[in-house]
Amino acid sequence: MVLDDVFGDIFSSVDAVMLFSPSGSYYERFSDVDELDADFDVVVVSTENTVGADTFVELPLDFENVAERVRFGLEGSLEQGVIEDGDVLACATSVFDDGIDTVSRVRADADSHTGIYNLFAKSRADPEVIKSVLELAIELGKKGQKGKPVGALFIVGDAGKVMNKSRPLSYNPFEKSHVHVGDPIVNVMLKEFSRLDGAFIISDSGKIVSAYRYLEPSAEGVDIPKGLGARHMAGGAISRDTNAISIVLSESDGLVRAFKAGEIILEVDPEEY
Ligand SMILES: Nc1ncnc2c1ncn2[C@@H]1O[C@H](COP(=O)(O)OP(=O)(O)OP(=O)(O)O)[C@@H](O)[C@H]1O
Ligand SMILES: [Mn+2]
């Protein structure tokens, strides 16, 4: 028996091969695809286009969970128009070590969008800034503050308008500073301050404009999940009132949510990353 007879089904009539973070030499194996006039496309999905792929979809984060990794990759590919709804894909990724060792056959489904791609690709703030803040919220959610669960509210982008729709709860420790998210020392500061009330306001380029901000957006017509309260309402509402996105870590259920235009566009469990 030839294994191809059994496993060949996985590759039969696929519309595209999706390579998740391939090494240069792995990607090279597909370099003759054009010449062969193959009837499938090759798409590289990774945090960085280190292999110089022609068709590349950027992953905002290196997702540990393989199903999530594949789902987000497909979502980005759909958004970029690299694949189409209903396309059958062979997704090659690494499960056990650094190299590609696993192939899944998946059908792209536009209906099962989570919105993560939308969060990164179509927001006003720099994607790197959003990524840093999302990572920070996820990390805070994982570890809590000295072992205890913490909540936090980050408003990213359109900072001038957000400042106009909010007021200080206390002295702003970032008043005269020029610090940016992503900077390791800043992350330590942000984690420390997250024990205190209110929201962090972050500019499009990642400058921390303020901590301890009490948001006063109009909350009319904003719906949040049952069981959540003022923090999420404020986060949702400010994202509708301005062009900012809100990244909210819930102290009560431990989830990280992102709001854009008043809607939840992403919900992740920090324990899964
Ligand atoms: N309008 C607001 N602007 C900024 N921060 C706020 C605002 N309202 C509430 N918060 C902050 O959120 C904290 C938690 O409030 P609340 O419990 O009502 O929110 P929640 O949505 O239930 O969030 P959690 O799931 O974390 O409990 C408050 O202690 C306060 O620090
Ligand atoms: Mn609460």
CSV table of C-alpha atoms and ligand atoms in Angstrom, one decimal:
chain,number,residue,atom,x,y,z
A,1,MET,CA,0.0,0.0,0.0
A,2,VAL,CA,1.2,3.4,-0.8
A,3,LEU,CA,0.5,6.1,1.8
A,4,ASP,CA,-0.2,8.6,-1.0
A,5,ASP,CA,-3.4,6.6,-1.8
A,6,VAL,CA,-4.7,7.4,1.6
A,7,PHE,CA,-3.2,10.8,2.5
A,8,GLY,CA,-3.3,12.1,-1.0
A,9,ASP,CA,-6.8,13.2,-0.4
A,10,ILE,CA,-5.5,15.9,1.8
A,11,PHE,CA,-3.9,17.6,-1.2
A,12,SER,CA,-6.3,16.7,-3.9
A,13,SER,CA,-7.7,19.8,-5.7
A,14,VAL,CA,-6.6,22.4,-3.2
A,15,ASP,CA,-6.9,26.0,-4.3
A,16,ALA,CA,-3.9,27.1,-2.3
A,17,VAL,CA,-1.1,25.8,-0.1
A,18,MET,CA,-0.7,28.0,3.0
A,19,LEU,CA,2.8,27.8,4.5
A,20,PHE,CA,2.9,29.0,8.1
A,21,SER,CA,6.3,30.4,9.0
A,22,PRO,CA,8.3,28.3,6.6
A,23,SER,CA,12.0,28.4,6.6
A,24,GLY,CA,13.7,29.8,3.6
A,25,SER,CA,14.7,26.4,2.3
A,26,TYR,CA,11.2,25.0,2.8
A,27,TYR,CA,9.7,27.9,0.8
A,28,GLU,CA,12.3,27.3,-1.9
A,29,ARG,CA,10.8,23.9,-2.6
A,30,PHE,CA,7.8,25.8,-4.0
A,31,SER,CA,9.9,28.1,-6.2
A,32,ASP,CA,9.1,26.2,-9.3
A,33,VAL,CA,5.4,26.3,-8.8
A,34,ASP,CA,4.9,29.1,-11.4
A,35,GLU,CA,7.0,27.4,-14.0
A,36,LEU,CA,5.1,24.2,-13.5
A,37,ASP,CA,1.9,26.2,-14.1
A,38,ALA,CA,0.5,24.6,-11.0
A,39,ASP,CA,-3.2,25.0,-10.4
A,40,PHE,CA,-2.7,26.1,-6.8
A,41,ASP,CA,-1.4,29.2,-5.2
A,42,VAL,CA,1.3,29.4,-2.6
A,43,VAL,CA,0.7,31.7,0.4
A,44,VAL,CA,3.1,32.4,3.2
A,45,VAL,CA,1.6,33.3,6.5
A,46,SER,CA,3.9,34.5,9.2
A,47,THR,CA,4.7,37.4,11.5
A,48,GLU,CA,7.4,38.5,9.1
A,49,ASN,CA,8.1,37.9,5.4
A,50,THR,CA,11.6,36.6,6.1
A,51,VAL,CA,11.5,34.3,3.0
A,52,GLY,CA,10.5,37.2,0.7
A,53,ALA,CA,7.3,35.5,-0.5
A,54,ASP,CA,5.3,37.1,-3.3
A,55,THR,CA,2.1,36.3,-1.6
A,56,PHE,CA,2.4,37.1,2.0
A,57,VAL,CA,-0.2,37.5,4.8
A,58,GLU,CA,1.1,39.0,8.1
A,59,LEU,CA,0.1,37.3,11.3
A,60,PRO,CA,-0.2,39.8,14.2
A,61,LEU,CA,1.0,37.3,16.7
A,62,ASP,CA,2.6,33.8,16.7
A,63,PHE,CA,-0.4,31.9,18.0
A,64,GLU,CA,0.6,28.9,20.1
A,65,ASN,CA,-2.7,27.1,19.4
A,66,VAL,CA,-2.5,25.7,15.9
A,67,ALA,CA,-6.2,25.8,15.2
A,68,GLU,CA,-6.2,29.5,16.1
A,69,ARG,CA,-3.1,30.1,14.1
A,70,VAL,CA,-4.7,28.6,11.0
A,71,ARG,CA,-8.0,30.4,11.6
A,72,PHE,CA,-6.3,33.8,11.9
A,73,GLY,CA,-4.1,33.1,8.9
A,74,LEU,CA,-7.2,32.2,6.8
A,75,GLU,CA,-9.0,35.3,8.0
A,76,GLY,CA,-6.2,37.5,7.0
A,77,SER,CA,-5.9,35.8,3.6
A,78,LEU,CA,-9.6,36.3,3.0
A,79,GLU,CA,-9.4,39.9,4.0
A,80,GLN,CA,-6.5,40.5,1.6
A,81,GLY,CA,-8.3,38.7,-1.2
A,82,VAL,CA,-5.5,36.2,-1.4
A,83,ILE,CA,-8.0,33.3,-1.1
A,84,GLU,CA,-11.8,33.2,-1.5
A,85,ASP,CA,-14.7,32.1,0.6
A,86,GLY,CA,-15.1,28.3,0.0
A,87,ASP,CA,-11.5,27.8,-1.2
A,88,VAL,CA,-10.0,24.5,-0.1
A,89,LEU,CA,-6.6,24.9,1.5
A,90,ALA,CA,-3.7,22.8,2.5
A,91,CYS,CA,-2.3,24.5,5.6
A,92,ALA,CA,1.2,23.4,6.5
A,93,THR,CA,2.5,24.4,9.9
A,94,SER,CA,4.7,23.3,12.8
A,95,VAL,CA,3.1,21.5,15.8
A,96,PHE,CA,6.0,19.8,17.5
A,97,ASP,CA,9.2,21.7,16.7
A,98,ASP,CA,10.5,24.5,14.5
A,99,GLY,CA,10.0,22.9,11.2
A,100,ILE,CA,6.8,22.3,9.2
A,101,ASP,CA,5.5,18.8,10.3
A,102,THR,CA,1.8,19.0,9.9
A,103,VAL,CA,-0.7,19.6,7.1
A,104,SER,CA,-4.4,20.3,7.6
A,105,ARG,CA,-7.0,20.5,4.9
A,106,VAL,CA,-9.4,23.3,5.6
A,107,ARG,CA,-12.2,25.1,3.8
A,108,ALA,CA,-12.1,28.9,4.0
A,109,ASP,CA,-15.3,30.1,5.6
A,110,ALA,CA,-16.1,33.8,5.6
A,111,ASP,CA,-18.9,33.4,8.1
A,112,SER,CA,-16.6,32.3,10.9
A,113,HIS,CA,-14.7,35.6,11.1
A,114,THR,CA,-13.4,36.5,14.6
A,115,GLY,CA,-12.2,40.0,13.5
A,116,ILE,CA,-8.6,39.9,14.6
A,117,TYR,CA,-7.4,40.7,11.1
A,118,ASN,CA,-9.7,43.7,11.0
A,119,LEU,CA,-8.3,44.9,14.3
A,120,PHE,CA,-4.8,45.0,13.0
A,121,ALA,CA,-5.2,45.9,9.4
A,122,LYS,CA,-7.9,48.5,9.5
A,123,SER,CA,-7.4,50.5,12.6
A,124,ARG,CA,-6.0,54.0,12.8
A,125,ALA,CA,-3.2,53.2,15.2
A,126,ASP,CA,0.0,51.5,14.1
A,127,PRO,CA,-0.5,47.7,14.0
A,128,GLU,CA,2.7,47.2,16.0
A,129,VAL,CA,1.3,49.4,18.7
A,130,ILE,CA,-2.0,47.4,18.8
A,131,LYS,CA,0.0,44.2,18.9
A,132,SER,CA,2.1,45.4,21.8
A,133,VAL,CA,-1.0,46.5,23.7
A,134,LEU,CA,-2.8,43.2,22.9
A,135,GLU,CA,0.2,41.2,24.0
A,136,LEU,CA,0.5,43.2,27.2
A,137,ALA,CA,-3.2,42.7,28.0
A,138,ILE,CA,-2.9,38.9,27.3
A,139,GLU,CA,0.2,38.7,29.5
A,140,LEU,CA,-1.5,40.7,32.3
A,141,GLY,CA,-4.4,38.3,32.0
A,142,LYS,CA,-2.2,35.2,32.2
A,143,LYS,CA,-0.2,36.3,35.3
A,144,GLY,CA,-2.5,38.8,37.0
A,145,GLN,CA,-0.9,41.2,39.4
A,146,LYS,CA,1.0,39.3,42.1
A,147,GLY,CA,-1.1,36.2,41.4
A,148,LYS,CA,-4.5,38.0,41.6
A,149,PRO,CA,-6.7,38.7,38.6
A,150,VAL,CA,-6.6,42.2,37.3
A,151,GLY,CA,-8.6,44.2,34.9
A,152,ALA,CA,-7.3,46.9,32.6
A,153,LEU,CA,-8.5,49.2,29.9
A,154,PHE,CA,-6.4,50.5,27.0
A,155,ILE,CA,-7.7,53.0,24.5
A,156,VAL,CA,-5.5,53.0,21.4
A,157,GLY,CA,-5.4,55.7,18.7
A,158,ASP,CA,-7.2,59.0,18.1
A,159,ALA,CA,-5.8,60.1,21.5
A,160,GLY,CA,-6.7,63.8,21.1
A,161,LYS,CA,-10.4,63.1,20.8
A,162,VAL,CA,-10.3,60.4,23.5
A,163,MET,CA,-8.7,63.0,25.8
A,164,ASN,CA,-11.5,65.4,25.1
A,165,LYS,CA,-14.0,62.8,26.1
A,166,SER,CA,-12.4,61.9,29.4
A,167,ARG,CA,-11.1,63.4,32.5
A,168,PRO,CA,-8.3,62.6,35.0
A,169,LEU,CA,-9.0,60.6,38.0
A,170,SER,CA,-5.6,61.4,39.5
A,171,TYR,CA,-2.2,62.8,38.7
A,172,ASN,CA,-1.0,61.5,35.3
A,173,PRO,CA,2.3,59.7,35.7
A,174,PHE,CA,3.0,60.1,32.0
A,175,GLU,CA,2.3,63.8,31.9
A,176,LYS,CA,5.7,65.0,30.7
A,177,SER,CA,7.2,61.8,29.6
A,178,HIS,CA,7.8,60.6,26.0
A,179,VAL,CA,7.5,56.9,26.5
A,180,HIS,CA,6.1,54.4,24.1
A,181,VAL,CA,4.4,51.0,24.4
A,182,GLY,CA,6.6,48.0,23.5
A,183,ASP,CA,9.5,49.4,25.4
A,184,PRO,CA,10.2,46.8,28.1
A,185,ILE,CA,10.4,49.3,31.0
A,186,VAL,CA,7.1,50.8,29.9
A,187,ASN,CA,5.4,47.5,30.0
A,188,VAL,CA,6.6,47.1,33.6
A,189,MET,CA,5.1,50.5,34.4
A,190,LEU,CA,1.9,49.8,32.7
A,191,LYS,CA,1.5,46.5,34.5
A,192,GLU,CA,2.1,48.3,37.8
A,193,PHE,CA,-0.4,51.1,37.1
A,194,SER,CA,-3.0,48.6,35.9
A,195,ARG,CA,-3.9,48.0,39.6
A,196,LEU,CA,-5.3,51.5,39.7
A,197,ASP,CA,-8.5,52.9,38.3
A,198,GLY,CA,-9.4,54.2,34.9
A,199,ALA,CA,-8.0,53.8,31.4
A,200,PHE,CA,-4.7,54.2,29.6
A,201,ILE,CA,-4.8,56.5,26.6
A,202,ILE,CA,-2.3,55.6,23.9
A,203,SER,CA,-1.7,57.5,20.7
A,204,ASP,CA,-1.6,56.1,17.1
A,205,SER,CA,2.1,55.9,17.2
A,206,GLY,CA,2.2,54.3,20.7
A,207,LYS,CA,3.0,57.2,22.9
A,208,ILE,CA,1.4,56.8,26.3
A,209,VAL,CA,-0.6,59.9,26.7
A,210,SER,CA,-2.2,59.3,30.0
A,211,ALA,CA,-3.1,56.8,32.8
A,212,TYR,CA,-5.9,57.1,35.3
A,213,ARG,CA,-8.4,58.5,32.7
A,214,TYR,CA,-12.1,58.4,33.4
A,215,LEU,CA,-13.9,58.0,30.1
A,216,GLU,CA,-17.1,59.9,29.5
A,217,PRO,CA,-18.3,58.8,26.1
A,218,SER,CA,-22.0,58.7,25.2
A,219,ALA,CA,-22.9,55.0,25.7
A,220,GLU,CA,-26.2,55.2,23.9
A,221,GLY,CA,-26.8,52.1,21.8
A,222,VAL,CA,-23.7,50.2,22.9
A,223,ASP,CA,-24.3,46.6,23.9
A,224,ILE,CA,-21.9,44.6,26.1
A,225,PRO,CA,-22.1,41.0,27.2
A,226,LYS,CA,-24.1,40.2,30.3
A,227,GLY,CA,-22.1,40.2,33.5
A,228,LEU,CA,-19.8,42.9,32.4
A,229,GLY,CA,-20.0,46.4,33.7
A,230,ALA,CA,-18.7,49.9,33.5
A,231,ARG,CA,-15.2,49.2,32.2
A,232,HIS,CA,-16.5,47.4,29.2
A,233,MET,CA,-19.3,49.8,28.6
A,234,ALA,CA,-16.8,52.7,28.6
A,235,GLY,CA,-14.4,50.8,26.3
A,236,GLY,CA,-17.2,50.0,23.9
A,237,ALA,CA,-18.7,53.4,23.9
A,238,ILE,CA,-15.4,55.3,23.4
A,239,SER,CA,-14.6,53.1,20.4
A,240,ARG,CA,-17.9,54.2,18.8
A,241,ASP,CA,-17.5,57.9,19.8
A,242,THR,CA,-14.0,58.2,18.4
A,243,ASN,CA,-11.7,56.3,16.0
A,244,ALA,CA,-9.9,54.6,18.8
A,245,ILE,CA,-10.0,50.9,19.5
A,246,SER,CA,-10.3,49.6,23.1
A,247,ILE,CA,-8.5,46.6,24.5
A,248,VAL,CA,-10.1,45.5,27.7
A,249,LEU,CA,-8.9,42.8,30.2
A,250,SER,CA,-11.8,41.7,32.4
A,251,GLU,CA,-11.0,41.2,36.0
A,252,SER,CA,-14.2,39.1,36.4
A,253,ASP,CA,-14.0,36.6,33.6
A,254,GLY,CA,-10.3,37.0,32.6
A,255,LEU,CA,-10.9,37.5,28.9
A,256,VAL,CA,-9.3,40.1,26.7
A,257,ARG,CA,-11.7,41.8,24.3
A,258,ALA,CA,-11.2,44.4,21.6
A,259,PHE,CA,-13.9,46.9,20.7
A,260,LYS,CA,-14.1,48.9,17.5
A,261,ALA,CA,-16.9,51.2,16.4
A,262,GLY,CA,-18.8,50.1,19.5
A,263,GLU,CA,-18.7,46.4,18.7
A,264,ILE,CA,-16.6,43.6,20.1
A,265,ILE,CA,-14.4,42.4,17.3
A,266,LEU,CA,-12.2,40.1,19.2
A,267,GLU,CA,-12.4,37.9,22.3
A,268,VAL,CA,-9.5,35.9,23.5
A,269,ASP,CA,-8.7,33.7,26.5
A,270,PRO,CA,-5.2,34.7,27.7
A,271,GLU,CA,-4.7,31.1,28.9
A,272,GLU,CA,-4.6,29.9,25.3
A,273,TYR,CA,-1.6,32.0,24.3
B,1,LIG,N1,-15.9,55.3,32.5
B,1,LIG,C1,-14.8,54.6,32.9
B,1,LIG,N2,-13.6,55.1,32.5
B,1,LIG,C2,-12.4,54.5,32.9
B,1,LIG,N3,-12.4,53.4,33.7
B,1,LIG,C3,-13.6,52.9,34.2
B,1,LIG,C4,-14.8,53.5,33.8
B,1,LIG,N4,-15.8,52.8,34.5
B,1,LIG,C5,-15.2,51.8,35.1
B,1,LIG,N5,-13.8,51.9,35.0
B,1,LIG,C6,-12.8,51.0,35.6
B,1,LIG,O1,-13.3,49.7,35.6
B,1,LIG,C7,-13.2,49.1,36.9
B,1,LIG,C8,-14.2,48.0,37.0
B,1,LIG,O2,-15.5,48.4,36.8
B,1,LIG,P1,-16.7,47.4,36.5
B,1,LIG,O3,-16.5,46.2,37.4
B,1,LIG,O4,-18.0,48.1,36.5
B,1,LIG,O5,-16.3,47.0,35.0
B,1,LIG,P2,-16.5,45.6,34.3
B,1,LIG,O6,-16.9,45.9,32.9
B,1,LIG,O7,-17.5,44.7,35.1
B,1,LIG,O8,-15.1,45.0,34.3
B,1,LIG,P3,-14.5,43.7,35.0
B,1,LIG,O9,-14.9,42.5,34.2
B,1,LIG,O10,-13.0,43.9,35.0
B,1,LIG,O11,-15.0,43.7,36.4
B,1,LIG,C9,-13.4,50.3,37.8
B,1,LIG,O12,-12.9,50.0,39.0
B,1,LIG,C10,-12.7,51.4,37.1
B,1,LIG,O13,-11.3,51.3,37.3
B,2,MN,MN,-17.1,44.1,37.2
